[in-house]
Amino acid sequence: MEVSPNALTYRGTFTEPSTEYLELTNTSSEPLAFKVKTTAPKLYCVRPNASIVPPGETVKISLILQGFTQPLPKDYKCKDKFLIVSLPCTDLDDPSKVGESWSALETKYKEQLLQKKLKVNFVIEEDDKDESQINDTSYLNATQSAPLDASALGAAGAEEEKVNIEDRSVPKETNGSIYHENAKAEADAIAQAVTGNKDVTSQEVQKELEASNAQINNLSEKLDSNETAETRAAPVAGDEPSSGISIPLAVILVLIALLLGWYLF
């Protein structure tokens, strides 16, 4: 029986399982049964650990080293060993029954039993792939997220521009009608406040109300005429600030002046 290699060498960080291979060659003229033993059975998984090698053939065995929970120090010295035992098995042709028939084979072929010892060496290497993998992942995430951010910003800008355009598209006639309604509402509120004063006689209140209504009607006619003129005029691009006092503000000022004069005199 020839065994190759003469020693087992495992390389890596030993935090993950690692596998080495062993080849057994039968150089005799009869079948040989073999069995693989180790000093650390909980650390290694041997497949197959017992079988038959026909004459002139070779069997490949996997020796799987289980990973450690923590990286090994660089000065770690491995003391593990393997023992390969072989003997003739002329009366046995089923490889699956070698394990259960091993004691009988040892008793029968004790003088022809052969043994081969193998040492195990650990070559501890640094794992420098983690840092490069992290950098590649960070770069990939950055390149994938950049187009998404740009498109999101573009959509937000388009939505904001749409809102601004809709705000600028409100016609001036609508603003004029709103001012007109506000002026009338304020005049009605002032009139109600005047009528609610119990210390003033009904005749004086009636006179003030008539005067206020006359002023409001006069200003309303002027406001309607101005709105008609603005509607017929050509539109001017952009919004320009108007000079002077607006008509709704003038209505409010007149009403305030009337009330002040009425209270004072």
PDB file of N, CA and C in Angstrom, residues 20-58:
ATOM      1  N   GLU A  20      -8.116  18.656   2.666  1.00  0.00           N
ATOM      2  CA  GLU A  20      -6.934  18.100   2.010  1.00  0.00           C
ATOM      3  C   GLU A  20      -7.258  16.660   1.580  1.00  0.00           C
ATOM      4  N   TYR A  21      -6.480  16.172   0.612  1.00  0.00           N
ATOM      5  CA  TYR A  21      -6.787  14.858   0.033  1.00  0.00           C
ATOM      6  C   TYR A  21      -5.603  13.904   0.208  1.00  0.00           C
ATOM      7  N   LEU A  22      -5.977  12.643   0.373  1.00  0.00           N
ATOM      8  CA  LEU A  22      -5.004  11.568   0.570  1.00  0.00           C
ATOM      9  C   LEU A  22      -5.298  10.460  -0.439  1.00  0.00           C
ATOM     10  N   GLU A  23      -4.255   9.946  -1.086  1.00  0.00           N
ATOM     11  CA  GLU A  23      -4.416   8.885  -2.085  1.00  0.00           C
ATOM     12  C   GLU A  23      -3.751   7.597  -1.595  1.00  0.00           C
ATOM     13  N   LEU A  24      -4.521   6.513  -1.670  1.00  0.00           N
ATOM     14  CA  LEU A  24      -4.027   5.180  -1.299  1.00  0.00           C
ATOM     15  C   LEU A  24      -4.001   4.307  -2.554  1.00  0.00           C
ATOM     16  N   THR A  25      -2.820   3.731  -2.848  1.00  0.00           N
ATOM     17  CA  THR A  25      -2.652   2.908  -4.047  1.00  0.00           C
ATOM     18  C   THR A  25      -2.280   1.478  -3.641  1.00  0.00           C
ATOM     19  N   ASN A  26      -3.045   0.532  -4.153  1.00  0.00           N
ATOM     20  CA  ASN A  26      -2.797  -0.887  -3.862  1.00  0.00           C
ATOM     21  C   ASN A  26      -1.829  -1.435  -4.901  1.00  0.00           C
ATOM     22  N   THR A  27      -0.597  -1.708  -4.480  1.00  0.00           N
ATOM     23  CA  THR A  27       0.426  -2.237  -5.392  1.00  0.00           C
ATOM     24  C   THR A  27       0.547  -3.761  -5.321  1.00  0.00           C
ATOM     25  N   SER A  28      -0.316  -4.387  -4.536  1.00  0.00           N
ATOM     26  CA  SER A  28      -0.267  -5.849  -4.397  1.00  0.00           C
ATOM     27  C   SER A  28      -1.214  -6.511  -5.394  1.00  0.00           C
ATOM     28  N   SER A  29      -1.272  -7.828  -5.324  1.00  0.00           N
ATOM     29  CA  SER A  29      -2.119  -8.600  -6.242  1.00  0.00           C
ATOM     30  C   SER A  29      -3.431  -9.047  -5.605  1.00  0.00           C
ATOM     31  N   GLU A  30      -3.708  -8.600  -4.407  1.00  0.00           N
ATOM     32  CA  GLU A  30      -4.948  -8.960  -3.717  1.00  0.00           C
ATOM     33  C   GLU A  30      -5.598  -7.699  -3.131  1.00  0.00           C
ATOM     34  N   PRO A  31      -6.920  -7.746  -2.943  1.00  0.00           N
ATOM     35  CA  PRO A  31      -7.590  -6.561  -2.392  1.00  0.00           C
ATOM     36  C   PRO A  31      -7.123  -6.279  -0.969  1.00  0.00           C
ATOM     37  N   LEU A  32      -7.057  -4.970  -0.666  1.00  0.00           N
ATOM     38  CA  LEU A  32      -6.629  -4.532   0.659  1.00  0.00           C
ATOM     39  C   LEU A  32      -7.724  -3.683   1.301  1.00  0.00           C
ATOM     40  N   ALA A  33      -7.983  -3.967   2.537  1.00  0.00           N
ATOM     41  CA  ALA A  33      -8.903  -3.136   3.321  1.00  0.00           C
ATOM     42  C   ALA A  33      -8.074  -2.125   4.115  1.00  0.00           C
ATOM     43  N   PHE A  34      -8.604  -0.927   4.269  1.00  0.00           N
ATOM     44  CA  PHE A  34      -7.872   0.102   5.011  1.00  0.00           C
ATOM     45  C   PHE A  34      -8.817   0.807   5.983  1.00  0.00           C
ATOM     46  N   LYS A  35      -8.191   1.442   6.948  1.00  0.00           N
ATOM     47  CA  LYS A  35      -8.925   2.241   7.919  1.00  0.00           C
ATOM     48  C   LYS A  35      -8.054   3.443   8.296  1.00  0.00           C
ATOM     49  N   VAL A  36      -8.687   4.639   8.381  1.00  0.00           N
ATOM     50  CA  VAL A  36      -7.969   5.882   8.693  1.00  0.00           C
ATOM     51  C   VAL A  36      -8.327   6.294  10.111  1.00  0.00           C
ATOM     52  N   LYS A  37      -7.301   6.469  10.949  1.00  0.00           N
ATOM     53  CA  LYS A  37      -7.488   6.903  12.327  1.00  0.00           C
ATOM     54  C   LYS A  37      -6.778   8.239  12.537  1.00  0.00           C
ATOM     55  N   THR A  38      -7.249   9.031  13.510  1.00  0.00           N
ATOM     56  CA  THR A  38      -6.652  10.337  13.812  1.00  0.00           C
ATOM     57  C   THR A  38      -6.632  10.575  15.315  1.00  0.00           C
ATOM     58  N   THR A  39      -5.696  11.423  15.738  1.00  0.00           N
ATOM     59  CA  THR A  39      -5.612  11.782  17.158  1.00  0.00           C
ATOM     60  C   THR A  39      -6.634  12.846  17.549  1.00  0.00           C
ATOM     61  N   ALA A  40      -7.318  13.459  16.565  1.00  0.00           N
ATOM     62  CA  ALA A  40      -8.337  14.492  16.846  1.00  0.00           C
ATOM     63  C   ALA A  40      -9.596  14.172  16.058  1.00  0.00           C
ATOM     64  N   PRO A  41     -10.336  13.138  16.473  1.00  0.00           N
ATOM     65  CA  PRO A  41     -11.521  12.723  15.697  1.00  0.00           C
ATOM     66  C   PRO A  41     -12.631  13.769  15.669  1.00  0.00           C
ATOM     67  N   LYS A  42     -12.699  14.655  16.680  1.00  0.00           N
ATOM     68  CA  LYS A  42     -13.738  15.686  16.680  1.00  0.00           C
ATOM     69  C   LYS A  42     -13.401  16.869  15.775  1.00  0.00           C
ATOM     70  N   LEU A  43     -12.142  16.951  15.363  1.00  0.00           N
ATOM     71  CA  LEU A  43     -11.698  18.086  14.550  1.00  0.00           C
ATOM     72  C   LEU A  43     -11.685  17.768  13.060  1.00  0.00           C
ATOM     73  N   TYR A  44     -11.594  16.482  12.715  1.00  0.00           N
ATOM     74  CA  TYR A  44     -11.488  16.094  11.308  1.00  0.00           C
ATOM     75  C   TYR A  44     -12.643  15.173  10.924  1.00  0.00           C
ATOM     76  N   CYS A  45     -13.025  15.300   9.646  1.00  0.00           N
ATOM     77  CA  CYS A  45     -14.042  14.419   9.063  1.00  0.00           C
ATOM     78  C   CYS A  45     -13.393  13.684   7.886  1.00  0.00           C
ATOM     79  N   VAL A  46     -13.329  12.348   7.959  1.00  0.00           N
ATOM     80  CA  VAL A  46     -12.641  11.536   6.955  1.00  0.00           C
ATOM     81  C   VAL A  46     -13.678  10.794   6.118  1.00  0.00           C
ATOM     82  N   ARG A  47     -13.568  10.932   4.773  1.00  0.00           N
ATOM     83  CA  ARG A  47     -14.508  10.282   3.856  1.00  0.00           C
ATOM     84  C   ARG A  47     -13.743   9.660   2.683  1.00  0.00           C
ATOM     85  N   PRO A  48     -13.829   8.329   2.552  1.00  0.00           N
ATOM     86  CA  PRO A  48     -14.324   7.348   3.539  1.00  0.00           C
ATOM     87  C   PRO A  48     -13.228   7.048   4.561  1.00  0.00           C
ATOM     88  N   ASN A  49     -13.629   6.683   5.731  1.00  0.00           N
ATOM     89  CA  ASN A  49     -12.641   6.352   6.769  1.00  0.00           C
ATOM     90  C   ASN A  49     -12.302   4.859   6.781  1.00  0.00           C
ATOM     91  N   ALA A  50     -13.059   4.058   6.017  1.00  0.00           N
ATOM     92  CA  ALA A  50     -12.764   2.621   5.898  1.00  0.00           C
ATOM     93  C   ALA A  50     -13.363   2.115   4.592  1.00  0.00           C
ATOM     94  N   SER A  51     -12.569   1.344   3.833  1.00  0.00           N
ATOM     95  CA  SER A  51     -13.064   0.841   2.550  1.00  0.00           C
ATOM     96  C   SER A  51     -12.090  -0.222   2.027  1.00  0.00           C
ATOM     97  N   ILE A  52     -12.259  -0.596   0.757  1.00  0.00           N
ATOM     98  CA  ILE A  52     -11.431  -1.622   0.111  1.00  0.00           C
ATOM     99  C   ILE A  52     -10.787  -1.017  -1.129  1.00  0.00           C
ATOM    100  N   VAL A  53      -9.502  -1.299  -1.345  1.00  0.00           N
ATOM    101  CA  VAL A  53      -8.783  -0.858  -2.548  1.00  0.00           C
ATOM    102  C   VAL A  53      -8.473  -2.106  -3.386  1.00  0.00           C
ATOM    103  N   PRO A  54      -9.076  -2.226  -4.564  1.00  0.00           N
ATOM    104  CA  PRO A  54      -8.782  -3.395  -5.416  1.00  0.00           C
ATOM    105  C   PRO A  54      -7.317  -3.386  -5.876  1.00  0.00           C
ATOM    106  N   PRO A  55      -6.811  -4.496  -6.329  1.00  0.00           N
ATOM    107  CA  PRO A  55      -5.411  -4.570  -6.783  1.00  0.00           C
ATOM    108  C   PRO A  55      -5.132  -3.610  -7.941  1.00  0.00           C
ATOM    109  N   GLY A  56      -4.050  -2.854  -7.818  1.00  0.00           N
ATOM    110  CA  GLY A  56      -3.641  -1.931  -8.870  1.00  0.00           C
ATOM    111  C   GLY A  56      -4.458  -0.651  -8.961  1.00  0.00           C
ATOM    112  N   GLU A  57      -5.366  -0.409  -8.066  1.00  0.00           N
ATOM    113  CA  GLU A  57      -6.203   0.793  -8.127  1.00  0.00           C
ATOM    114  C   GLU A  57      -5.853   1.770  -6.998  1.00  0.00           C
ATOM    115  N   THR A  58      -6.406   2.998  -7.127  1.00  0.00           N
ATOM    116  CA  THR A  58      -6.132   4.073  -6.169  1.00  0.00           C
ATOM    117  C   THR A  58      -7.448   4.631  -5.638  1.00  0.00           C
TER     118      THR A  58
END
